[in-house]
Coordinates of N, CA and C in Angstrom, one line a residue:
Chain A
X1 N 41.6 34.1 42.0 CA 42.0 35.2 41.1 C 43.4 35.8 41.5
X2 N 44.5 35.2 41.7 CA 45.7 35.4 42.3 C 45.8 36.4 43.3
X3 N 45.0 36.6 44.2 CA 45.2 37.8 45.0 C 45.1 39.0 44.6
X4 N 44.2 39.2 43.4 CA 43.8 40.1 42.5 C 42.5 40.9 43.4
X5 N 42.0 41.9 43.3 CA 41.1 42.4 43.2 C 40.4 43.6 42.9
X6 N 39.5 43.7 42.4 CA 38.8 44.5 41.8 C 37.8 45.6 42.3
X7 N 37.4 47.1 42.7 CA 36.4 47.6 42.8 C 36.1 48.7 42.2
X8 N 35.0 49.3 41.7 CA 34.0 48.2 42.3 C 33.0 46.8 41.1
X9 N 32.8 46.4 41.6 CA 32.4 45.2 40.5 C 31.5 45.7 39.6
X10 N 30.8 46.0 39.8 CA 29.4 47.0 38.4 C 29.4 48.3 39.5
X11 N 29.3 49.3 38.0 CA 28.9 50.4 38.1 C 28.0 51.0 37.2
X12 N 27.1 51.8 37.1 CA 26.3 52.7 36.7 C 26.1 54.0 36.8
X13 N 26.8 54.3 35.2 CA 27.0 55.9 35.4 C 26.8 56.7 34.5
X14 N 26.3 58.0 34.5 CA 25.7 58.8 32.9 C 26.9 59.7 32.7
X15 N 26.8 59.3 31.1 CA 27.6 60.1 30.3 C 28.5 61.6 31.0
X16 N 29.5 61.4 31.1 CA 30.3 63.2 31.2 C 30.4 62.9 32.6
X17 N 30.4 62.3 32.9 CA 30.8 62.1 34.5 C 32.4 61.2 34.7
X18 N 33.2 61.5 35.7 CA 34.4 60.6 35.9 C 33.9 59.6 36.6
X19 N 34.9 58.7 36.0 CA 34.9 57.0 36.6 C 36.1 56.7 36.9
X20 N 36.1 56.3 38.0 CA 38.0 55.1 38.6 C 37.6 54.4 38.8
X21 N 38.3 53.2 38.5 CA 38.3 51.8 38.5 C 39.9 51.8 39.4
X22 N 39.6 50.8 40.7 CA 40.5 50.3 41.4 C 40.9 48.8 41.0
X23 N 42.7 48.8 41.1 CA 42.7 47.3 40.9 C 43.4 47.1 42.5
X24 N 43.6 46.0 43.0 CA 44.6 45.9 44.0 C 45.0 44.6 44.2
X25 N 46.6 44.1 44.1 CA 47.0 43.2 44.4 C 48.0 42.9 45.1
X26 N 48.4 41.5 45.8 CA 48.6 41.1 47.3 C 50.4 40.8 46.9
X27 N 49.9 40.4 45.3 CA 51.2 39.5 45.1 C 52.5 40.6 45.1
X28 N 52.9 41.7 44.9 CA 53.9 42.0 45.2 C 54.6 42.0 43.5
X29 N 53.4 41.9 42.3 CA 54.0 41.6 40.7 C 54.4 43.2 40.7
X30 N 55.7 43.3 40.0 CA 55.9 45.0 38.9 C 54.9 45.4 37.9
X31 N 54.2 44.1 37.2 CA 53.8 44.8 36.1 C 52.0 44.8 36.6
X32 N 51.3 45.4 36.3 CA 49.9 45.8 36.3 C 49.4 46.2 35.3
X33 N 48.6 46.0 34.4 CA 47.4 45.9 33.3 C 46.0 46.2 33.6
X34 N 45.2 47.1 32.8 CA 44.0 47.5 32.1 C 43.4 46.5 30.8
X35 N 42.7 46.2 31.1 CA 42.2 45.6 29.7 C 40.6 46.0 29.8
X36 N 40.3 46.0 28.5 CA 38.7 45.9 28.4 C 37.9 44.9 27.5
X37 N 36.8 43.8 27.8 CA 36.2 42.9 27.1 C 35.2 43.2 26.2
X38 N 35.0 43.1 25.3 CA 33.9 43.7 24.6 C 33.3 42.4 23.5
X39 N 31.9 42.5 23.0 CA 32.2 41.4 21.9 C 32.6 41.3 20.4
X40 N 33.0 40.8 20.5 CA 33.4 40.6 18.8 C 35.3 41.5 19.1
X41 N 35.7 41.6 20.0 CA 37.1 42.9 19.8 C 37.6 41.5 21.5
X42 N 37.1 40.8 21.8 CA 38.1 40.1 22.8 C 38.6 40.6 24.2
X43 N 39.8 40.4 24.5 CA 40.4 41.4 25.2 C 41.4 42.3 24.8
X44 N 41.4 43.7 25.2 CA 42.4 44.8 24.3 C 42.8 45.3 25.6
X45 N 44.2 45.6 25.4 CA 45.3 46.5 26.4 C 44.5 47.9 26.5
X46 N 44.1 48.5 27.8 CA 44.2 49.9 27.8 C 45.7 50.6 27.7
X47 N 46.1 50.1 29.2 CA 47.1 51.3 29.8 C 48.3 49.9 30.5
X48 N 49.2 50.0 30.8 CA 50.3 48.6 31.7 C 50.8 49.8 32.4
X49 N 51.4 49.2 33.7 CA 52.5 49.9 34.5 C 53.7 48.9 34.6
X50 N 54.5 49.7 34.6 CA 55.8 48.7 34.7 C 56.6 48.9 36.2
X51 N 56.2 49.7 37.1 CA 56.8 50.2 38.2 C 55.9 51.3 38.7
X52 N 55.8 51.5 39.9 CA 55.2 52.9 40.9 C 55.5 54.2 39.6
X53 N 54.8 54.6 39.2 CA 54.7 56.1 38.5 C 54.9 55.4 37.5
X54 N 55.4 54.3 36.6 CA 55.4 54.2 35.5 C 54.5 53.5 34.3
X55 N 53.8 54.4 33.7 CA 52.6 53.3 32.5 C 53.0 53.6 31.4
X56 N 52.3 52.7 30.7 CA 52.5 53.4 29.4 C 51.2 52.9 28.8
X57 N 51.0 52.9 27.3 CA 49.6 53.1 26.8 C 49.5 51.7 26.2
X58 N 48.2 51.3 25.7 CA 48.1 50.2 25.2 C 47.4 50.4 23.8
X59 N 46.7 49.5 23.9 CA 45.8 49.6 22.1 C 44.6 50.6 22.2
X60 N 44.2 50.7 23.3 CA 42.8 51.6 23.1 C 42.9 52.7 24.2
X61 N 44.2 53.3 24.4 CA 43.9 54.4 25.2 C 43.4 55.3 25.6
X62 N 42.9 56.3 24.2 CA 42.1 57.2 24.1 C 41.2 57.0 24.9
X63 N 40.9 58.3 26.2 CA 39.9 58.2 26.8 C 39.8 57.8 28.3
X64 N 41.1 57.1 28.3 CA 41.5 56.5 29.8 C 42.6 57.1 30.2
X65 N 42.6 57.4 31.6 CA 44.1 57.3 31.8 C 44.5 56.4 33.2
X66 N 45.6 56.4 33.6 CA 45.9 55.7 34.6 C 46.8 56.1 35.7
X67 N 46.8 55.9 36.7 CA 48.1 56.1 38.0 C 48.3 54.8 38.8
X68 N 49.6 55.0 38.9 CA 50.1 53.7 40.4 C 51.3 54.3 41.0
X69 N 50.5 55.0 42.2 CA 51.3 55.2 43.1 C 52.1 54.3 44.3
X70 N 51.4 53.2 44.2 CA 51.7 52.4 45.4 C 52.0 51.1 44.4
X71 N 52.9 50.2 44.5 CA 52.9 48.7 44.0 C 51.3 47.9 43.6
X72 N 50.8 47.7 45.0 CA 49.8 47.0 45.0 C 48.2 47.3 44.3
X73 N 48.3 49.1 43.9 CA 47.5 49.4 43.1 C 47.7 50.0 42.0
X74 N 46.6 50.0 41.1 CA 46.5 50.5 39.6 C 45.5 51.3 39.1
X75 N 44.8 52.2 39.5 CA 44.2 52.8 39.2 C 43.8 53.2 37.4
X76 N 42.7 53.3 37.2 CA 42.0 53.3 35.6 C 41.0 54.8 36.0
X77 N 41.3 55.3 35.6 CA 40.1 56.9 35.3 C 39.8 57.3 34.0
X78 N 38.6 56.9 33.8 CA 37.8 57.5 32.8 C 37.7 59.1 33.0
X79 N 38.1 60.2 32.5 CA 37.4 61.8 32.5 C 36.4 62.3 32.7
X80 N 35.7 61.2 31.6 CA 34.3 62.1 31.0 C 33.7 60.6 30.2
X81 N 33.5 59.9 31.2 CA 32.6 59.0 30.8 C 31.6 59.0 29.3
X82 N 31.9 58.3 28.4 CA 30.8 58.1 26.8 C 30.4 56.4 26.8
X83 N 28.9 56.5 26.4 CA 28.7 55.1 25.9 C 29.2 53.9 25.3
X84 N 30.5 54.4 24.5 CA 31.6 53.9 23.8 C 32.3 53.0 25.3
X85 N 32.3 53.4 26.1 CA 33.1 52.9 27.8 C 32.5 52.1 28.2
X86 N 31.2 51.5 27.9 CA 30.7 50.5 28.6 C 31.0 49.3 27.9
X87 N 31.3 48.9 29.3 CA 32.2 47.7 28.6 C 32.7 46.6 30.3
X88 N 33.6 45.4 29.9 CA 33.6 44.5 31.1 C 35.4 44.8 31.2
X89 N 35.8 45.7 32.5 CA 36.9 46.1 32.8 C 37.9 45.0 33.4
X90 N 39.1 44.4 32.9 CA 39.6 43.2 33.7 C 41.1 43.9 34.1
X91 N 41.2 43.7 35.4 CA 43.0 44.0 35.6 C 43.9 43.1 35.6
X92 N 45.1 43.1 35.3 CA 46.0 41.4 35.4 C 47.0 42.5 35.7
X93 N 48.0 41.1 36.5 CA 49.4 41.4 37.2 C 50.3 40.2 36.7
X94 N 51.5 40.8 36.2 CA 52.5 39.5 35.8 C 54.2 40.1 36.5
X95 N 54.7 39.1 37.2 CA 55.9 39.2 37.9 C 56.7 40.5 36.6
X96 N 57.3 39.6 35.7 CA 58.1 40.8 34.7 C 57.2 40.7 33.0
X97 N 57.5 41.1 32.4 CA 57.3 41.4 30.6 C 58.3 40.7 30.1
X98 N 58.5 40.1 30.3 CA 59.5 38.8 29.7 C 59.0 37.9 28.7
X99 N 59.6 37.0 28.1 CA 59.3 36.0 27.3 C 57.9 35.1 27.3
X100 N 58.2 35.0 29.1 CA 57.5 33.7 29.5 C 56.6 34.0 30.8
X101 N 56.5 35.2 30.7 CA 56.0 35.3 32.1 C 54.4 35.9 31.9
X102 N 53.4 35.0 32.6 CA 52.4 35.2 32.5 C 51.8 35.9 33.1
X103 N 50.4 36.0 32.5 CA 49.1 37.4 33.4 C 48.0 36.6 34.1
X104 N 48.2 37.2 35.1 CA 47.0 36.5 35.8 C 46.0 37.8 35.7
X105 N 44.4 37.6 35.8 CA 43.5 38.1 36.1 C 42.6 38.7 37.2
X106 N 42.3 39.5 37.3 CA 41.1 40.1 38.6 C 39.9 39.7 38.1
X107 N 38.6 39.9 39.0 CA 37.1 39.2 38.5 C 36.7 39.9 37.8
X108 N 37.2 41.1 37.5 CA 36.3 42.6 36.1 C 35.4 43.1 37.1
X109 N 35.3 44.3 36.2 CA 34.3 45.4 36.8 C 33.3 45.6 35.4
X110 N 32.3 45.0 35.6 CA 31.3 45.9 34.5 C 30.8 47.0 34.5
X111 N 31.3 47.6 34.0 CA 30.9 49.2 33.6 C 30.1 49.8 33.0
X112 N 29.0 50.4 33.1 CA 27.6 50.8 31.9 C 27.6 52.5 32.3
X113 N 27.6 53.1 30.9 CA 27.7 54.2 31.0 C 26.2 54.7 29.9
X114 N 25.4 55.3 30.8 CA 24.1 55.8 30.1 C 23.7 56.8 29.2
Chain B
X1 N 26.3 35.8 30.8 CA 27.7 36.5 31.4 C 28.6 37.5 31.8
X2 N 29.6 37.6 31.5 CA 30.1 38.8 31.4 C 30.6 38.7 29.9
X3 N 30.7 40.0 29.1 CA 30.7 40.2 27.6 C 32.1 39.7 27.4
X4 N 32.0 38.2 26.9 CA 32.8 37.5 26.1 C 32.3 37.4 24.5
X5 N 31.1 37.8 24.4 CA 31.2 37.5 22.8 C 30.1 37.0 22.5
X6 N 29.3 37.4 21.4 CA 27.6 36.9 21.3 C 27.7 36.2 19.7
X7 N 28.6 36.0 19.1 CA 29.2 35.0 18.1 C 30.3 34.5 18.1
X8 N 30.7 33.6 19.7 CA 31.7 32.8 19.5 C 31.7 31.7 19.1
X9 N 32.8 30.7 18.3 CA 32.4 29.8 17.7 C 32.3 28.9 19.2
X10 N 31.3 27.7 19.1 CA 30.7 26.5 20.2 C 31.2 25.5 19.6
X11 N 31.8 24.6 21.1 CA 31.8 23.0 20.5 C 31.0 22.7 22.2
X12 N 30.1 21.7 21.3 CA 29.3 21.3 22.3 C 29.5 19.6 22.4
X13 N 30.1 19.4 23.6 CA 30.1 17.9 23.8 C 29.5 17.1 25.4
X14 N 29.6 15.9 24.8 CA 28.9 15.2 25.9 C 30.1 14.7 26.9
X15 N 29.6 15.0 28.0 CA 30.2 14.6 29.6 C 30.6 13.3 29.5
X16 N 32.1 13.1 30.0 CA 32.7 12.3 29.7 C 33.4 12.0 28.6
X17 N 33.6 12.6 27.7 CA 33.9 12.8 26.4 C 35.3 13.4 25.9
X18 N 36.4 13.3 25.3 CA 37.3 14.2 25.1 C 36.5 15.2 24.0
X19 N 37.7 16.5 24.3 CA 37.2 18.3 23.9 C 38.4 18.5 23.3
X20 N 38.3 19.0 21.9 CA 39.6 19.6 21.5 C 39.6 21.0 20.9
X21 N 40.3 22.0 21.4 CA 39.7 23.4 21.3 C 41.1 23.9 20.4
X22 N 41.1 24.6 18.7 CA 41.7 24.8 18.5 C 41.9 26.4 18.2
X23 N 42.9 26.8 17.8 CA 43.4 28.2 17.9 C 44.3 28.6 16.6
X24 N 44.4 29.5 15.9 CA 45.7 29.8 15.1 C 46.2 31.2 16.1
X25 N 47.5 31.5 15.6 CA 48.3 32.8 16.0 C 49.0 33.4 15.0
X26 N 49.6 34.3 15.5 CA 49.8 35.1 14.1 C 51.1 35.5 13.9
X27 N 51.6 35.5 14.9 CA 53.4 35.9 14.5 C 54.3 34.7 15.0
X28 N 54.9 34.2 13.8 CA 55.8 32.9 13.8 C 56.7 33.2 14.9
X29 N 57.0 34.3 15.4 CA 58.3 34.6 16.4 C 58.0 34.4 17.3
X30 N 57.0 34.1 17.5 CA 55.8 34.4 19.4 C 56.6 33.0 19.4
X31 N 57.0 32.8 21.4 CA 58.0 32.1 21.8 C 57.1 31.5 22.9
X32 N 56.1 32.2 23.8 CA 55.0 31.5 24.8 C 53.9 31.3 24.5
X33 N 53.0 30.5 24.6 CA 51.7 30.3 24.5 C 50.5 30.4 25.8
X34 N 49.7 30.6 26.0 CA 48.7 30.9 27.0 C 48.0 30.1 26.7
X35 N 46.7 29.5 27.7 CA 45.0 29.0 27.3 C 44.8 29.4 28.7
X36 N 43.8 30.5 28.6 CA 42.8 30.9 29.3 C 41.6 30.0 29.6
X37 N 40.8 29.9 30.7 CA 39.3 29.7 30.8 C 38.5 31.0 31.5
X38 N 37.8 31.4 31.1 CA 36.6 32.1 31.2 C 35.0 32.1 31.9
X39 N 34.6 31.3 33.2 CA 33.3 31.3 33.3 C 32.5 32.1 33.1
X40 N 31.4 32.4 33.0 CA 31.0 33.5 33.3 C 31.0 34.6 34.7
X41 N 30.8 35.4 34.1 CA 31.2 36.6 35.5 C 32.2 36.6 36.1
X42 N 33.3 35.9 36.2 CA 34.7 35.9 35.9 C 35.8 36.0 35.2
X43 N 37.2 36.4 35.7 CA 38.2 37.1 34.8 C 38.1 35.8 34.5
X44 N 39.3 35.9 33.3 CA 40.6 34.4 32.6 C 40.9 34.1 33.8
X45 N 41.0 33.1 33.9 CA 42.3 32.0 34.5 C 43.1 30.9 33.9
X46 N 44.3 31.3 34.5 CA 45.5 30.5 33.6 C 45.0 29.0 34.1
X47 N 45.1 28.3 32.7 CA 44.7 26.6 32.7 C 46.6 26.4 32.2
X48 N 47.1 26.3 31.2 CA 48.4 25.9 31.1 C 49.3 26.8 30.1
X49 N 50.3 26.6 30.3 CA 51.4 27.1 28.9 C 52.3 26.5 28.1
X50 N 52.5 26.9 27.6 CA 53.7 26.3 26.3 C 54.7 26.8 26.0
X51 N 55.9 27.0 26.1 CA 56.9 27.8 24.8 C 57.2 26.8 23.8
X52 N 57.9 27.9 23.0 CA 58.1 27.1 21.7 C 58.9 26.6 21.2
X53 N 59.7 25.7 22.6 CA 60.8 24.9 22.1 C 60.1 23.6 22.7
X54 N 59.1 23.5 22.5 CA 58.3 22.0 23.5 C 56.9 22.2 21.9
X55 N 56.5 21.1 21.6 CA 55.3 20.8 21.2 C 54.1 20.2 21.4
X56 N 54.5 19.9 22.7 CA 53.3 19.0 23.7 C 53.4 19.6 25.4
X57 N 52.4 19.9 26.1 CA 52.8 19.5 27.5 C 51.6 19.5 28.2
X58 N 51.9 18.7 28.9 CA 50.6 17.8 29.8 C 50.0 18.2 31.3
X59 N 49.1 18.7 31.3 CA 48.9 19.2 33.2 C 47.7 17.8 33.4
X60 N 46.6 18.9 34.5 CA 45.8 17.7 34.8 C 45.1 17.8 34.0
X61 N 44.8 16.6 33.5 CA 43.6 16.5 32.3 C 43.1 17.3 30.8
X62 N 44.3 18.0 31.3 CA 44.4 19.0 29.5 C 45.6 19.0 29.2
X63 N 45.9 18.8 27.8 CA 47.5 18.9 26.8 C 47.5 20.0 26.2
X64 N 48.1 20.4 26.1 CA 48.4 21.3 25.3 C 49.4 21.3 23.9
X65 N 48.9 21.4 22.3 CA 49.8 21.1 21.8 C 50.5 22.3 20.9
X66 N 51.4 22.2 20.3 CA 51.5 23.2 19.8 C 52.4 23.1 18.0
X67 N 51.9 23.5 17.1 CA 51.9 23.0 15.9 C 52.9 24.5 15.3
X68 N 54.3 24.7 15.4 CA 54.9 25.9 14.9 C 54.7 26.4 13.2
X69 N 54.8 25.2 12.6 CA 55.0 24.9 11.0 C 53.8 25.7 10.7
X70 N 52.5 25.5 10.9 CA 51.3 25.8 10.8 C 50.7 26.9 11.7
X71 N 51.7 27.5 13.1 CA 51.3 28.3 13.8 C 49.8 28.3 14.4
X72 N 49.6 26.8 14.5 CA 48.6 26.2 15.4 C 48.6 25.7 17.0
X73 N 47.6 26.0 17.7 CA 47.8 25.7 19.1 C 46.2 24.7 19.7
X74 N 46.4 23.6 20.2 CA 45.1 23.4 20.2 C 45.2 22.6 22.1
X75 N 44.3 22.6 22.5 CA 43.9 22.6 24.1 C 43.1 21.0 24.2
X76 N 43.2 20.2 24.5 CA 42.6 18.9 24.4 C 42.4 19.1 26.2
X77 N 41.1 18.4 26.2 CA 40.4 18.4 27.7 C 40.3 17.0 27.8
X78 N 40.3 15.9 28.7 CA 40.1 14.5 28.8 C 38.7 14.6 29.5
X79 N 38.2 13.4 29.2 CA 36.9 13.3 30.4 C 36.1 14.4 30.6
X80 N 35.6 14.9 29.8 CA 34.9 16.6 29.8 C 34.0 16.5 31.1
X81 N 33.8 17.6 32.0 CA 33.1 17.4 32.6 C 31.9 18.7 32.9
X82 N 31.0 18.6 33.6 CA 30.3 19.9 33.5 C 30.9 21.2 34.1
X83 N 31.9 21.4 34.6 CA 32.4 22.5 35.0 C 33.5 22.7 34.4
X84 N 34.2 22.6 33.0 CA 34.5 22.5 32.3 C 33.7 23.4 31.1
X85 N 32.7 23.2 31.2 CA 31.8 24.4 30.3 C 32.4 26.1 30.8
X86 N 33.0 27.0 29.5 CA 33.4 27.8 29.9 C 33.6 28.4 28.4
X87 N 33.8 29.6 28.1 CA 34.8 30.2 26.5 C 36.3 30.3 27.2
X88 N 37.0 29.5 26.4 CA 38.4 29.2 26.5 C 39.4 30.3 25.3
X89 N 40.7 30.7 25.6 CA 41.4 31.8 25.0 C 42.5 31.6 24.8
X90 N 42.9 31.2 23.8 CA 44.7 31.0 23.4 C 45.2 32.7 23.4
X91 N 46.2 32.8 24.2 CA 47.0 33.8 24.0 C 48.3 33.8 23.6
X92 N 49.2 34.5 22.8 CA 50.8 34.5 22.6 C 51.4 35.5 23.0
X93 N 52.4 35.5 23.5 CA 52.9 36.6 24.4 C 53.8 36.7 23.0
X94 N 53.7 38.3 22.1 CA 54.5 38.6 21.0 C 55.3 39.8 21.4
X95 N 56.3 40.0 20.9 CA 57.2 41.5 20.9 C 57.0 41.9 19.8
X96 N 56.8 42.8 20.7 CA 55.9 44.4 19.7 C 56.7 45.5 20.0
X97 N 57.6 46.9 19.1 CA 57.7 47.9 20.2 C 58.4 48.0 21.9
X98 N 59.1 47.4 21.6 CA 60.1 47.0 22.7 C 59.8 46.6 23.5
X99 N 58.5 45.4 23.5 CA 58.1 44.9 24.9 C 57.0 44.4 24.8
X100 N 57.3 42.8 25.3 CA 55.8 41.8 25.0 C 54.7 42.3 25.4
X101 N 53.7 41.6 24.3 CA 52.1 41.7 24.9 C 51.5 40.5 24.4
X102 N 50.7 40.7 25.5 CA 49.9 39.4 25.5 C 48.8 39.5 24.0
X103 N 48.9 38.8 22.9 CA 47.3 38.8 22.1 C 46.3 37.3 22.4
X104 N 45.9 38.0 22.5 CA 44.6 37.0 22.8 C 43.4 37.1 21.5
X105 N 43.5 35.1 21.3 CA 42.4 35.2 20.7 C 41.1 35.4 20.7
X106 N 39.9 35.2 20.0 CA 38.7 35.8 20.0 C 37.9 34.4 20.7
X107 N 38.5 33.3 21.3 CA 38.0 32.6 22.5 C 36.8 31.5 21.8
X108 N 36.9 30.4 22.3 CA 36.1 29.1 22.0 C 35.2 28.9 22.7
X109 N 33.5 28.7 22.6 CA 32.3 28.4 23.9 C 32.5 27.3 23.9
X110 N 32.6 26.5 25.3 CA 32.5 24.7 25.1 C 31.4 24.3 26.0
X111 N 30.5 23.8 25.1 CA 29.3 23.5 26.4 C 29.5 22.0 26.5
X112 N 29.0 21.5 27.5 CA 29.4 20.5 28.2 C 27.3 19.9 28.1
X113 N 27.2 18.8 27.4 CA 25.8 18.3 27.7 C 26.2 16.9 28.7
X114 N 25.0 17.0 29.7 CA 25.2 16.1 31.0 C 24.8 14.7 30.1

């Protein structure tokens, strides 16, 4: 998983409660990604960082937000957890946002919100 | 698995067999191409890429081709084998809003019979 990883791998958690999802990676990439897997909807962008303090939003932000204080992590925080959030959480890192530059993946976190 | 999708389309073939997994995309300008693999309970991992000044390219045991006219991409597996069973994902890295994103398609099941 490129030196990707993920914690924590499943969680279980009831409605109105906060959730962080950690990503952490070895490789030293700028850019860092949120995605979430769902069926029938694929993979969809939450939130990307482009640098330490910098994100911006993706297709389904509402409801997430995000921090990266350090390179190697990416942080995902739910507020207030709803059943609409359960879902299979994947992080990817790609060197730049360029033409050609690809995303690698972490193993996912499945998330179940009660 | 992990929630890839509970009506993806399947091609189911026999071990030893060539696999041809196809894909459309959606914006003529998209310049890279992706194919993901998917096991279960695991993220994507990158299998090969394309841009779109090449119409073929060859790794181990999978081609990749790419059809611009028709904005077709299709994944050809040689010698299918059982670990090779996986949902597979054409992605195109498009510019959107001042800055590529990855879309990914809605993913191929390929089961592998022994």
């Amino acid at each position: 998983d490129a030196g990707i990883t993920q914690s924590p791998r499943h969680k279980v958690t009831e409605t109105g409660t906060p959730v962080t999802l950690r990503c952490h990676q070895t490789e030293n990439h700028r850019y860092m990604y949120w995605y979430r897997q769902d069926p029938g909807h694929g993979l969809r962008l939450i939130h990307y960082s482009y640098g330490v303090k910098d994100t911006d939003k993706g297709e389904v932000s509402d409801g997430y937000s995000v921090s990266r204080s350090k390179t190697e992590d990416f942080l995902l925080t739910l507020e207030s957890a709803t059943s609409s959030q359960t879902s299979v959480y994947f992080c990817a890192i790609s060197e730049g946002q360029g033409s050609t530059d690809t995303q690698y993946f972490g193993p996912g976190t499945r998330l179940t919100v009660l | 698995g992990e929630s890839v999708g509970l009506h993806l389309p399947t091609l189911s073939v026999q071990e030893g067999d060539n696999s041809i997994i196809n894909c459309a995309y959606s914006n003529s300008a998209s310049d890279y191409f992706i194919w993901y693999k998917q096991e279960s309970g695991k993220g994507p991992q990158f299998i090969i890429d394309i841009r779109s000044n090449m119409d073929k390219r060859q790794g181990q045991r999978v081609t990749v081709l790419l059809n611009k006219t028709v904005k077709h991409l299709s994944l050809q597996i040689a010698a299918t084998q059982p670990g090779d069973s996986a949902v597979y994902f054409c992605a195109e890295n498009m510019y959107e809003d001042s800055s590529y994103k990855l879309i990914f398609g809605s993913g191929t099941r390929l089961l592998v019979r022994p």
